[in-house]
Short mmCIF file of C-alpha atoms in Angstrom, two decimals:
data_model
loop_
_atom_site.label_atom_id
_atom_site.label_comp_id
_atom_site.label_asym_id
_atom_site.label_seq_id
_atom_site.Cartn_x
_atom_site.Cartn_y
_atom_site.Cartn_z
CA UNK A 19 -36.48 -9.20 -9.01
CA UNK A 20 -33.27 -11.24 -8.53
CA UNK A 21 -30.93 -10.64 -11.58
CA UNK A 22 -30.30 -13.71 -13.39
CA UNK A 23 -26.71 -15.08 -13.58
CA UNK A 24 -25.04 -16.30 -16.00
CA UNK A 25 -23.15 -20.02 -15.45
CA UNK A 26 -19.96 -19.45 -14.20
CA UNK A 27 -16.79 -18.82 -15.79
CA UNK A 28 -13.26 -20.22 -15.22
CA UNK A 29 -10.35 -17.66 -14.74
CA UNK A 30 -7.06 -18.40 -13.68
CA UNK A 31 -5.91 -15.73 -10.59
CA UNK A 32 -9.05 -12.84 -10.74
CA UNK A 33 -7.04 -9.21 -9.56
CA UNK A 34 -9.99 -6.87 -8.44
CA UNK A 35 -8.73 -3.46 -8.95
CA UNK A 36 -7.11 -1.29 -11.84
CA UNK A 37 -5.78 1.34 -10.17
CA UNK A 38 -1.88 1.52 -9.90
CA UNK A 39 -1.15 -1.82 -8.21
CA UNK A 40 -3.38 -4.20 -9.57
CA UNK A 41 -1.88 -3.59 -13.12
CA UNK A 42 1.70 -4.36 -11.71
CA UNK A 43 0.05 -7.69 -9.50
CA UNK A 44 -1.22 -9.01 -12.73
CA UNK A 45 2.48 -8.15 -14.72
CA UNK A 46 4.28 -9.96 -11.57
CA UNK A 47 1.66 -12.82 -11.80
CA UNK A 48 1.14 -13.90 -15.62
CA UNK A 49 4.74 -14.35 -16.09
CA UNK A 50 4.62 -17.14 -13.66
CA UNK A 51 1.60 -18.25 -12.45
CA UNK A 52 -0.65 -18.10 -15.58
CA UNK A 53 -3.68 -16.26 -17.06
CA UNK A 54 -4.59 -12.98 -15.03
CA UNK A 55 -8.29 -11.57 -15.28
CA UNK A 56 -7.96 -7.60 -14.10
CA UNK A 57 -11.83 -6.34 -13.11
CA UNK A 58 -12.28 -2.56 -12.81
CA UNK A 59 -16.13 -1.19 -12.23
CA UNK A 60 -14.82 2.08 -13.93
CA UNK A 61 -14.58 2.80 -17.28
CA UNK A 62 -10.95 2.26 -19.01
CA UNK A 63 -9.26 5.84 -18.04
CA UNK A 64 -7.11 5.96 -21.13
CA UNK A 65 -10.35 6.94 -23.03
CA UNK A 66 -12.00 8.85 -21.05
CA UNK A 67 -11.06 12.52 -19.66
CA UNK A 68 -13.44 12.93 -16.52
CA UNK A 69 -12.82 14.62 -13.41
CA UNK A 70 -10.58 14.89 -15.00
CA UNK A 71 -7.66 15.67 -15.43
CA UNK A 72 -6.66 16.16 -12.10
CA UNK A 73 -3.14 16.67 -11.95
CA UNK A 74 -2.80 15.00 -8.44
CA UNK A 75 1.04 13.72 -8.14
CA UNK A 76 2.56 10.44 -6.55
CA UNK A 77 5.91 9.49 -5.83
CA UNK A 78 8.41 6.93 -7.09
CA UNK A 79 11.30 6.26 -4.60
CA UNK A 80 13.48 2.81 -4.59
CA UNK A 81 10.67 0.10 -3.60
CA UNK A 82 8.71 2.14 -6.62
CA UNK A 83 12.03 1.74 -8.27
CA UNK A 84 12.74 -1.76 -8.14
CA UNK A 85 9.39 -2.82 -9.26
CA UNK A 86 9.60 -0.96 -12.43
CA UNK A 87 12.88 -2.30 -13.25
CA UNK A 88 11.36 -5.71 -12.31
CA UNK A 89 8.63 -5.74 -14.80
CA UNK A 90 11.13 -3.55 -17.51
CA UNK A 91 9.23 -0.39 -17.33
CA UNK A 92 12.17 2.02 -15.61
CA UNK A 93 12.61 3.48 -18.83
CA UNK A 94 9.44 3.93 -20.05
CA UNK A 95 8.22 5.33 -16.67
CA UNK A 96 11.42 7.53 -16.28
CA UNK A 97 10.23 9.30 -18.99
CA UNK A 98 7.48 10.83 -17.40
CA UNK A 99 9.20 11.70 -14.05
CA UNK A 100 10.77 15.23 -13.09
CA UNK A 101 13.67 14.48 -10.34
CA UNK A 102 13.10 16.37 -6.95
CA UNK A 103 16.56 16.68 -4.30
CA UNK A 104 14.34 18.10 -1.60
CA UNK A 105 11.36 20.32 -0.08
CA UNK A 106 11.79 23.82 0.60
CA UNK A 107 9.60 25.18 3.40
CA UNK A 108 8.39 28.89 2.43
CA UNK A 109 7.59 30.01 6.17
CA UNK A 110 5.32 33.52 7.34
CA UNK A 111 8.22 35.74 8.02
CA UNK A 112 9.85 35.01 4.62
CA UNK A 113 12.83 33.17 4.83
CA UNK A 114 12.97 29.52 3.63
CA UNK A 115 14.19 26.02 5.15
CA UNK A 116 15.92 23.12 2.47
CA UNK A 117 15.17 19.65 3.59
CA UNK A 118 17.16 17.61 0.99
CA UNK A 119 15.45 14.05 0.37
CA UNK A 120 19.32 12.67 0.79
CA UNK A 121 22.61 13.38 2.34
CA UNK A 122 23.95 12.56 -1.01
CA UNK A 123 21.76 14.28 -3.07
CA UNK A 124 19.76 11.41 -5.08
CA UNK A 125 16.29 12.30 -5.67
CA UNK A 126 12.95 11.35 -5.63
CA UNK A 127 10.40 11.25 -9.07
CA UNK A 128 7.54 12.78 -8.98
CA UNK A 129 4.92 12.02 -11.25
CA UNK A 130 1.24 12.37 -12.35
CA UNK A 131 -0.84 9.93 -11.62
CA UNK A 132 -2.76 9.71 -14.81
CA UNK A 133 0.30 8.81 -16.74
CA UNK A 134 1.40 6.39 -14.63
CA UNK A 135 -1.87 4.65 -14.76
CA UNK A 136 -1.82 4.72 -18.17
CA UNK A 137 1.38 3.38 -18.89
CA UNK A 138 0.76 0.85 -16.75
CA UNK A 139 -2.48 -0.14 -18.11
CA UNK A 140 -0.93 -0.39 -21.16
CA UNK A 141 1.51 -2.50 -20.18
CA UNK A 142 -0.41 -4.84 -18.20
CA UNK A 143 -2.84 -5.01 -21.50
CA UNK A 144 0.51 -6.19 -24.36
CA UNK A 145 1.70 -8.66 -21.41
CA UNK A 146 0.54 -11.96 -22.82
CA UNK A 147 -1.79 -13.70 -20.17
CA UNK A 148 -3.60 -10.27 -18.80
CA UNK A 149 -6.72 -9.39 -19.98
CA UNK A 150 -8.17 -6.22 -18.30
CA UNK A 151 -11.90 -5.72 -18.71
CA UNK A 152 -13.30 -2.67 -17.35
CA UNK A 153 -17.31 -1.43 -16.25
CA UNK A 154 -17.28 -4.94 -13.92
CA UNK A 155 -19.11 -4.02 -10.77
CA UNK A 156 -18.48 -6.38 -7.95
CA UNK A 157 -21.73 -7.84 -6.69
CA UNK A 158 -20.59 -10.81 -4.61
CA UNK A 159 -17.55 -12.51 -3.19
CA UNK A 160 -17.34 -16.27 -2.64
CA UNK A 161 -13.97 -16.66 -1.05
CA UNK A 162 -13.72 -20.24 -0.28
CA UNK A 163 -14.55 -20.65 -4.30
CA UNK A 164 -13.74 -18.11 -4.73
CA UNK A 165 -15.53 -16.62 -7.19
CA UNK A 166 -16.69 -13.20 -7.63
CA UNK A 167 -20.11 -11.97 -9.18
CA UNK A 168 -19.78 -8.95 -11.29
CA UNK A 169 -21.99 -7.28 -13.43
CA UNK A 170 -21.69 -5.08 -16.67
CA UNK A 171 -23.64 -4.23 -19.51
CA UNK A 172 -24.18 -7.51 -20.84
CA UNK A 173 -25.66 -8.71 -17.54
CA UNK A 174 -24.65 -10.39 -14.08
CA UNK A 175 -21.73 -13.25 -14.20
CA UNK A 176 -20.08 -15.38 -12.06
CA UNK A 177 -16.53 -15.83 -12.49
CA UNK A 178 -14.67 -18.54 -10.79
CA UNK A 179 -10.77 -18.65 -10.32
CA UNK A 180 -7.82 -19.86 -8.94
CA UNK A 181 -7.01 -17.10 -6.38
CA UNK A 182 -8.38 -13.73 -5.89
CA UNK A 183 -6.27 -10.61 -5.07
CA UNK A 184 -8.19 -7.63 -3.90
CA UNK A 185 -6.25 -4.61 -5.23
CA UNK A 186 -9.63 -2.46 -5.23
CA UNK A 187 -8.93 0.25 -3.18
CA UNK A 188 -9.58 1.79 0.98
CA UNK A 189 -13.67 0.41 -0.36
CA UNK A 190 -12.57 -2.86 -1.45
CA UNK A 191 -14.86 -5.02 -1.94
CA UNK A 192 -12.73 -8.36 -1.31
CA UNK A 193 -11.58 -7.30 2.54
CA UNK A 194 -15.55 -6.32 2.85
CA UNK A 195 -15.90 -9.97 2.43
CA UNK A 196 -12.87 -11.10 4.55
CA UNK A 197 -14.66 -8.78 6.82
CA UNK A 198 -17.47 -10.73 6.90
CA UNK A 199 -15.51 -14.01 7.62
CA UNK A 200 -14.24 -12.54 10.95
CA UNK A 201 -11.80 -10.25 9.55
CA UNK A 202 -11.42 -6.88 12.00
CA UNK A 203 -10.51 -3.35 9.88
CA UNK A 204 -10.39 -0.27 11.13
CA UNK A 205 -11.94 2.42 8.45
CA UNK A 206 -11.67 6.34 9.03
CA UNK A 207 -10.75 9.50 6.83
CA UNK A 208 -8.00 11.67 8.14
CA UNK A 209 -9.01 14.83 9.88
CA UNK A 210 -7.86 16.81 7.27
CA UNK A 211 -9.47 17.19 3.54
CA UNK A 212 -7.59 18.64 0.56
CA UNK A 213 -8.41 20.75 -2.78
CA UNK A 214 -5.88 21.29 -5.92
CA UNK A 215 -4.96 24.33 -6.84
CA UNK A 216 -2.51 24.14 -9.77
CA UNK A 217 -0.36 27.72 -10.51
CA UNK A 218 2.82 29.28 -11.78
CA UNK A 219 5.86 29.75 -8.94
CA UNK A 220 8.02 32.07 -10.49
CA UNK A 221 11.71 32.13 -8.67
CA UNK A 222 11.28 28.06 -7.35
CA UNK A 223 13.34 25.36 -8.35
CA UNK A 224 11.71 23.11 -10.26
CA UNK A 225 13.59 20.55 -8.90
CA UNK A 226 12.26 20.97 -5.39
CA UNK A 227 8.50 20.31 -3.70
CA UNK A 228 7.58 23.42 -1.95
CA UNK A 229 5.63 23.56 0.55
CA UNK A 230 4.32 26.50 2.67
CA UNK A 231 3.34 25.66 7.00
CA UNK A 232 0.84 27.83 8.52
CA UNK A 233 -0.03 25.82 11.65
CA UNK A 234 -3.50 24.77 11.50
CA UNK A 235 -2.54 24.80 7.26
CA UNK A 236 -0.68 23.37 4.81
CA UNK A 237 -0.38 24.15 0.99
CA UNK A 238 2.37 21.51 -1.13
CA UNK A 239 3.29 21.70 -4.39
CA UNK A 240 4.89 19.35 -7.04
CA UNK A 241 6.38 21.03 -10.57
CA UNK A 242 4.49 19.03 -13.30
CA UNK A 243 5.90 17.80 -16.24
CA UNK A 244 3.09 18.63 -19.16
CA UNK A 245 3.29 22.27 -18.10
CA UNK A 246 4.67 25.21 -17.06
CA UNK A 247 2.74 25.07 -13.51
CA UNK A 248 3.37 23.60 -10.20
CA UNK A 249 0.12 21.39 -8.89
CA UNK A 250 -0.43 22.23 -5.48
CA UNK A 251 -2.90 21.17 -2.47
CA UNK A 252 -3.94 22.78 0.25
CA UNK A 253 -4.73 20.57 3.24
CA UNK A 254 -7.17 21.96 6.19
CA UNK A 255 -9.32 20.04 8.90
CA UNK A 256 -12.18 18.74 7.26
CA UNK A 257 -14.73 19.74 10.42
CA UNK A 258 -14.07 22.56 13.28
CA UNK A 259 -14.13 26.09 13.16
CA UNK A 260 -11.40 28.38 10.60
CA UNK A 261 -9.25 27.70 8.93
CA UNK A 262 -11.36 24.54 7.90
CA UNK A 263 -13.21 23.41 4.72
CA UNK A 264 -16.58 23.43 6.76
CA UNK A 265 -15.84 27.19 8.17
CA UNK A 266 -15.31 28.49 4.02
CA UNK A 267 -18.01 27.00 1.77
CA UNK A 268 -18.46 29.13 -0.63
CA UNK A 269 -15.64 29.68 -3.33
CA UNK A 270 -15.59 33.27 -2.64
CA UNK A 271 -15.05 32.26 1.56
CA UNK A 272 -12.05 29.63 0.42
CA UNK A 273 -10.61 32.62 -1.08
CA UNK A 274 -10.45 34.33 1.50
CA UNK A 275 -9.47 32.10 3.78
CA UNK A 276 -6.17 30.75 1.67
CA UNK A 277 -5.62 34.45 1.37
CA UNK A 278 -5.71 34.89 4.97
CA UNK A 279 -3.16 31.55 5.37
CA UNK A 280 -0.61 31.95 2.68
CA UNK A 281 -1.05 35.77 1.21
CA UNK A 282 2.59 35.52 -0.44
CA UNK A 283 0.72 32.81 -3.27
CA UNK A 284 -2.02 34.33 -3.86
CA UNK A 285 -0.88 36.84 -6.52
CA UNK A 286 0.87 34.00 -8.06
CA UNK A 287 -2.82 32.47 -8.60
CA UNK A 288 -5.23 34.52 -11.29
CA UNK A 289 -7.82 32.40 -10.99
CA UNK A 290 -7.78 30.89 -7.15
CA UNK A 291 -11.76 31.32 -6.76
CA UNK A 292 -12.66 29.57 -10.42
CA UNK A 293 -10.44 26.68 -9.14
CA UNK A 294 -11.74 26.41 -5.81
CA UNK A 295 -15.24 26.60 -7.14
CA UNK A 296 -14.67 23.85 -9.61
CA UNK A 297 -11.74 21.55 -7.89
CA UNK A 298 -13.35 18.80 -6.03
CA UNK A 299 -12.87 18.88 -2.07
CA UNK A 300 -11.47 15.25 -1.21
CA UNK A 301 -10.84 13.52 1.37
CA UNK A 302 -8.46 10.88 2.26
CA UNK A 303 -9.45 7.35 3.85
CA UNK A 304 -7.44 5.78 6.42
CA UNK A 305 -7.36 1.72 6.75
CA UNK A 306 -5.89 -0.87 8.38
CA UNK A 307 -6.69 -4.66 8.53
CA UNK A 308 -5.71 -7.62 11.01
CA UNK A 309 -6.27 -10.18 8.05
CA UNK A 310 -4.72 -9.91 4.72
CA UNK A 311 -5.30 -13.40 3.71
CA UNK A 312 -7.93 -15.60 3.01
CA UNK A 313 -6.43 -19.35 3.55
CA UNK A 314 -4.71 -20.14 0.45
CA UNK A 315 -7.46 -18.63 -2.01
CA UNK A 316 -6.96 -14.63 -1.50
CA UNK A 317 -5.07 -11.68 -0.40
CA UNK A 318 -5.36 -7.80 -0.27
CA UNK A 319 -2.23 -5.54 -1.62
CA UNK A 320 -2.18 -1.53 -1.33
CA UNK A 321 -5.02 0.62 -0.37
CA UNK A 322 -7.51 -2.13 0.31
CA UNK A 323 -5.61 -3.03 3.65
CA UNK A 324 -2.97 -0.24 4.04
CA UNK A 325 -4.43 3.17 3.49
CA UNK A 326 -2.65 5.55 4.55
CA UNK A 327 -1.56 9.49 5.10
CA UNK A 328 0.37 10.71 1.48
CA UNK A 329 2.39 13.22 3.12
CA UNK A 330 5.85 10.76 2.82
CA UNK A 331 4.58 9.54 -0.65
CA UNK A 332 5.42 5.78 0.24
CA UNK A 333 1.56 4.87 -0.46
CA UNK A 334 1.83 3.71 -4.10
CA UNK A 335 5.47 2.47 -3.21
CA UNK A 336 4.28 0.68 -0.78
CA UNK A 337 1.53 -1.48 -2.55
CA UNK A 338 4.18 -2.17 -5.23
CA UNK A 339 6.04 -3.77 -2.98
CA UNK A 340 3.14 -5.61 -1.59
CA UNK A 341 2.78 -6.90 -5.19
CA UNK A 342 6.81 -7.65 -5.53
CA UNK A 343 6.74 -9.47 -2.17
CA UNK A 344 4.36 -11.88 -2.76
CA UNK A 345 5.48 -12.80 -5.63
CA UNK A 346 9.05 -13.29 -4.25
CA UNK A 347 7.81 -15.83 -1.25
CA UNK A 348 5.53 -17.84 -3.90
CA UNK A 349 9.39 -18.21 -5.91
CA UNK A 350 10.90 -18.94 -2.76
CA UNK A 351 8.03 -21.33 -1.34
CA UNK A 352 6.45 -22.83 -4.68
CA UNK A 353 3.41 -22.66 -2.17
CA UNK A 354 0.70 -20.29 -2.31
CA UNK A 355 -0.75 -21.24 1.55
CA UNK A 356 2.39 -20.94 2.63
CA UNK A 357 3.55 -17.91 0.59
CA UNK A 358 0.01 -16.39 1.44
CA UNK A 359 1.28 -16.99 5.07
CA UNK A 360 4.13 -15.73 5.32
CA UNK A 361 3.33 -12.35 2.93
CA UNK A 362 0.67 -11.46 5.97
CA UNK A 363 3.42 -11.50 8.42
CA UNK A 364 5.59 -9.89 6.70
CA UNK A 365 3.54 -7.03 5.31
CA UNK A 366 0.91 -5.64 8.38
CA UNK A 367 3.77 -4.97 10.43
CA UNK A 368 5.07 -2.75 7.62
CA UNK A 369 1.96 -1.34 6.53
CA UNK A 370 1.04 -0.05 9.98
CA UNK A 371 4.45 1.45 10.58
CA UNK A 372 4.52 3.52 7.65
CA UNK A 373 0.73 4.66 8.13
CA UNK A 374 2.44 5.60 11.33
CA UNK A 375 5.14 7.31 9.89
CA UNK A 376 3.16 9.27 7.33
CA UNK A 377 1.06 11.00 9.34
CA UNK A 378 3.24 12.04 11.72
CA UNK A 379 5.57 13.85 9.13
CA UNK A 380 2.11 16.13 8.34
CA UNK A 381 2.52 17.09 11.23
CA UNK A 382 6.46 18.07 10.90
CA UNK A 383 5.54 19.66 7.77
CA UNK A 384 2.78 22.14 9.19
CA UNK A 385 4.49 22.94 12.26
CA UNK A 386 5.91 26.89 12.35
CA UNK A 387 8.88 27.35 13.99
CA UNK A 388 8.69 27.33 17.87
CA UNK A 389 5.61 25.56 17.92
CA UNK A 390 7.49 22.18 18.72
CA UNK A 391 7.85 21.02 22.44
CA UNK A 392 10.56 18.89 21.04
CA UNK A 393 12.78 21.10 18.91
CA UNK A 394 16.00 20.65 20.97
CA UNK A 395 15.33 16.98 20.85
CA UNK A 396 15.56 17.06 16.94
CA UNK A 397 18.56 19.52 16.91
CA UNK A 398 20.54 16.71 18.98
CA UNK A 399 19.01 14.12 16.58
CA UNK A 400 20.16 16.08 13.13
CA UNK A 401 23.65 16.15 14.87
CA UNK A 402 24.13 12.65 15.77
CA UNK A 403 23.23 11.69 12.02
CA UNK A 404 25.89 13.72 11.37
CA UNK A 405 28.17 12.37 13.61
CA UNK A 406 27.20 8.69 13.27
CA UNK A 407 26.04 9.14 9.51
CA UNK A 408 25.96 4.66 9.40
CA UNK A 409 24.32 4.38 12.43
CA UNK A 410 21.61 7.12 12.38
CA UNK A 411 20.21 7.37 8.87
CA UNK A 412 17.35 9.74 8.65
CA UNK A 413 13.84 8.42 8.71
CA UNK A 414 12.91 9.92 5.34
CA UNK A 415 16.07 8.14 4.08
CA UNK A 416 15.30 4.57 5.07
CA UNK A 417 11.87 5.24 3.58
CA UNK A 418 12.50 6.36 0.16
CA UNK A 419 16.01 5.64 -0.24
CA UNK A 420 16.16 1.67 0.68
CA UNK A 421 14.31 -1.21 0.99
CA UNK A 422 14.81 -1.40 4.50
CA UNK A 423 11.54 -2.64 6.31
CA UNK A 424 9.12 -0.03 7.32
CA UNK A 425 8.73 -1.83 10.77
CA UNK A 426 12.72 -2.06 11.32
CA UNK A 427 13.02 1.56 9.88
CA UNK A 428 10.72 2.78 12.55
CA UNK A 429 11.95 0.88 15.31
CA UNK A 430 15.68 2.42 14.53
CA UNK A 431 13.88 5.92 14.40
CA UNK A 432 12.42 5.41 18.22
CA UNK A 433 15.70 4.07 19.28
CA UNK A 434 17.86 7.14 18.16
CA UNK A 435 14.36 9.26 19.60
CA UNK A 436 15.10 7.28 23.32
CA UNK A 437 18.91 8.82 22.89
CA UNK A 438 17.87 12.27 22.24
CA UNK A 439 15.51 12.34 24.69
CA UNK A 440 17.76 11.12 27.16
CA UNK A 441 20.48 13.78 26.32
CA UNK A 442 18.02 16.40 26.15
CA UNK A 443 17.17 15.06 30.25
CA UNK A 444 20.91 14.46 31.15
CA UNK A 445 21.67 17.93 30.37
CA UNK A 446 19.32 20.31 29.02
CA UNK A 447 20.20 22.94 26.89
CA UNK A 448 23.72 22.70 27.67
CA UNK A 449 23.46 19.55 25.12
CA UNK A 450 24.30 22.03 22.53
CA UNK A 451 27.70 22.72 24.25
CA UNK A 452 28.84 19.12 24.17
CA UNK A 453 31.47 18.77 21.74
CA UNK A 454 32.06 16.38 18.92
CA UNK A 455 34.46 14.06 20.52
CA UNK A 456 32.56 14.34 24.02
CA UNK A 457 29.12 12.97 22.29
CA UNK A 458 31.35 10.21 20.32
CA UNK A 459 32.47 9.18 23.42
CA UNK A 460 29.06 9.82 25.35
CA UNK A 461 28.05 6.46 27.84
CA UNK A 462 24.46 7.02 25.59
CA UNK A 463 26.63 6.11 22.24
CA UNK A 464 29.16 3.52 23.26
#
């Protein structure tokens, strides 16, 4: 039997999604565009403890940054943060390699995901004009309404609204129905899967993500704030034969195997097969989108048309700044078609570039020493940052550090990769003899 529907009714802009950046959409939006309606088919997570707790960590860098200060939460959110000035690579023969996040030492802020939710649930809830209403599952879209059919425990409703921002997620439920209007996605999960193991590092800065590269393997770890731990996760292919989730699936095999990858942790973990038999194996979903906008009526932010990679933490930053610049072109146009317009332009070409980015820097962080084909390439490329420290700014840098476009950022990254290369040809490994003033003066650099 058909579920009966209730008559429909009126919202003013409907954000689906109450994850991290539909909370901030909604802040952005009531302040200057009216009455926000935030749907959410989970329950509120500020009173519930399920799955809990996981102690899974994201990363605040400038974009993250400026939004907070934006919507007056730096503070607040500050508060939560512990400041990290690089990642320390623990490789198999025992020595280490510092990667600082800057050449002038500014950090980045991690923080747990949970309390950043929560804050900003809270936040979005006292900001007059948000209402957040959780336990709404999405049954229907109507974009040309639009208006979106959701049920709860009361019964099935139609809401109708202004505009509708999909903020729901890699599943969302609002590009499933662009989707259906001609919209083209591409939907995967990354070949790798991950499981958190959280434990004590005795002798690491706390300051510092460490992370530990076996090849085939990779185990991260972020110092948490609420404790006296560091919460780690260890990445492996998903499929395929060892090391692999699918080769270990018993707790007692994933022992052994992340024994076998990184013995010099494994003392440092009491319990490693309790948490492996009880810690969720998740994967991560990959997405991109050639329509972000719906007309003048809707448009996806974060996850729901830019999943991505984590492994340069620009994810969450990322769909912030979705959030911060649509808001900017509606100031600057008064015009949602055209602001709607313009924010689709603007934002694929950036969303694809740092999905780009961020899974190729798994693969720098995995890789042992001598396993790269391209390792005198990067030694030339480390020394002409040096050399030209305003004309080459590391990759990492522009990410985290500015607000320089992902697209542009990765376009000056395959420029300064087409000089290397080129250096690397013109004269081998005789590239390291070159001295300062002959590669300043180098036909490649003038």
């Amino acid at each position: 039997m058909t579920p009966r529907v209730a008559a429909s009714q009126s919202r003013g802009i409907v954000v689906v999604g109450a994850g991290l950046v539909g909370p901030v959409a909604a802040m952005y939006l009531a302040r200057r565009h009216g009455p926000v309606t935030v749907l959410e088919q989970r329950p509120d997570p500020r009173g519930t403890s399920t799955r809990a707790d996981r102690s899974l960590t994201v990363i605040l860098s400038a974009r993250g940054w400026r939004v907070m200060e934006d919507l007056g939460l730096a503070e607040r959110v500050r508060g939560l943060c512990l400041p990290l000035k690089g990642r320390m690579g623990h490789l198999p023969d025992g020595s280490t390699d510092f990667t600082p996040y800057s050449r002038d030492g500014s950090p980045i802020w991690a923080v747990e995901r949970r309390r950043l939710q929560h804050l900003l649930l809270d936040a979005a809830a006292a900001t007059p004009g948000v209402e957040l209403r959780f336990g709404q599952r999405v049954h229907a879209i109507d974009l040309d309404g639009p208006r979106v059919t959701v049920g709860d425990d009361s019964g099935t409703h139609r809401l109708s609204c202004t505009r509708l921002l999909g903020c729901d997620g890699a599943r969302s439920a609002v590009r499933a129905a662009m989707v259906r209007r001609g919209a083209r996605e591409r939907v995967g999960t990354l070949e790798l899967a991950y499981q958190e193991i959280n434990l004590p590092l005795p002798g690491c800065d706390p300051e510092i993500m460490h992370y530990w590269p076996a090849g085939d393997a990779l185990f991260g770890a972020f110092p948490m704030l609420s404790a006296d731990l560091f919460a780690g996760s260890v990445f492996l292919r998903r499929e395929g034969p060892a090391p692999s989730f699918a080769a270990a699936s018993s707790p007692e095999d994933r022992a052994r195997q992340f024994h076998d990858l990184f013995p010099q942790l494994t003392a440092h973990i009491t319990d490693l097969r309790d948490q492996l038999a009880v810690k969720p194996v998740s994967t991560v979903s990959l997405v991109r989108c050639d329509t972000w906008v719906h007309g003048e009526r809707a448009a996806l932010l974060g996850d729901a048309c830019h999943a991505m990679a984590p492994f340069m933490g620009q994810g969450m930053n990322c769909g912030f700044e979705d959030a911060r610049t649509l808001v900017r072109l509606l100031d600057e146009t008064g015009d949602w078609g055209a602001a709607l317009a313009r924010y689709q332009d603007v934002r694929r070409a950036d969303g694809d570039s740092i999905a780009d980015i961020s899974h190729e820097h798994y693969r720098t962080m995995s890789r042992l020493p001598g396993q790269s084909e391209t390792e005198l390439e990067s030694a030339v490329i480390r020394r002409l940052q040096d050399l030209f420290p305003g004309r080459f700014v590391p990759l990492y840098e522009r990410c985290a550090f500015s607000e320089q476009s992902y697209a542009s950022a990765w376009a000056d990254e395959q420029a300064l990769r087409r000089v290397a290369r080129a250096l690397t040809r013109s004269h081998g490994t005789a590239v390291r003899d070159l001295t300062d003033d002959q590669l300043r003066r180098h036909r490649l650099l003038v």
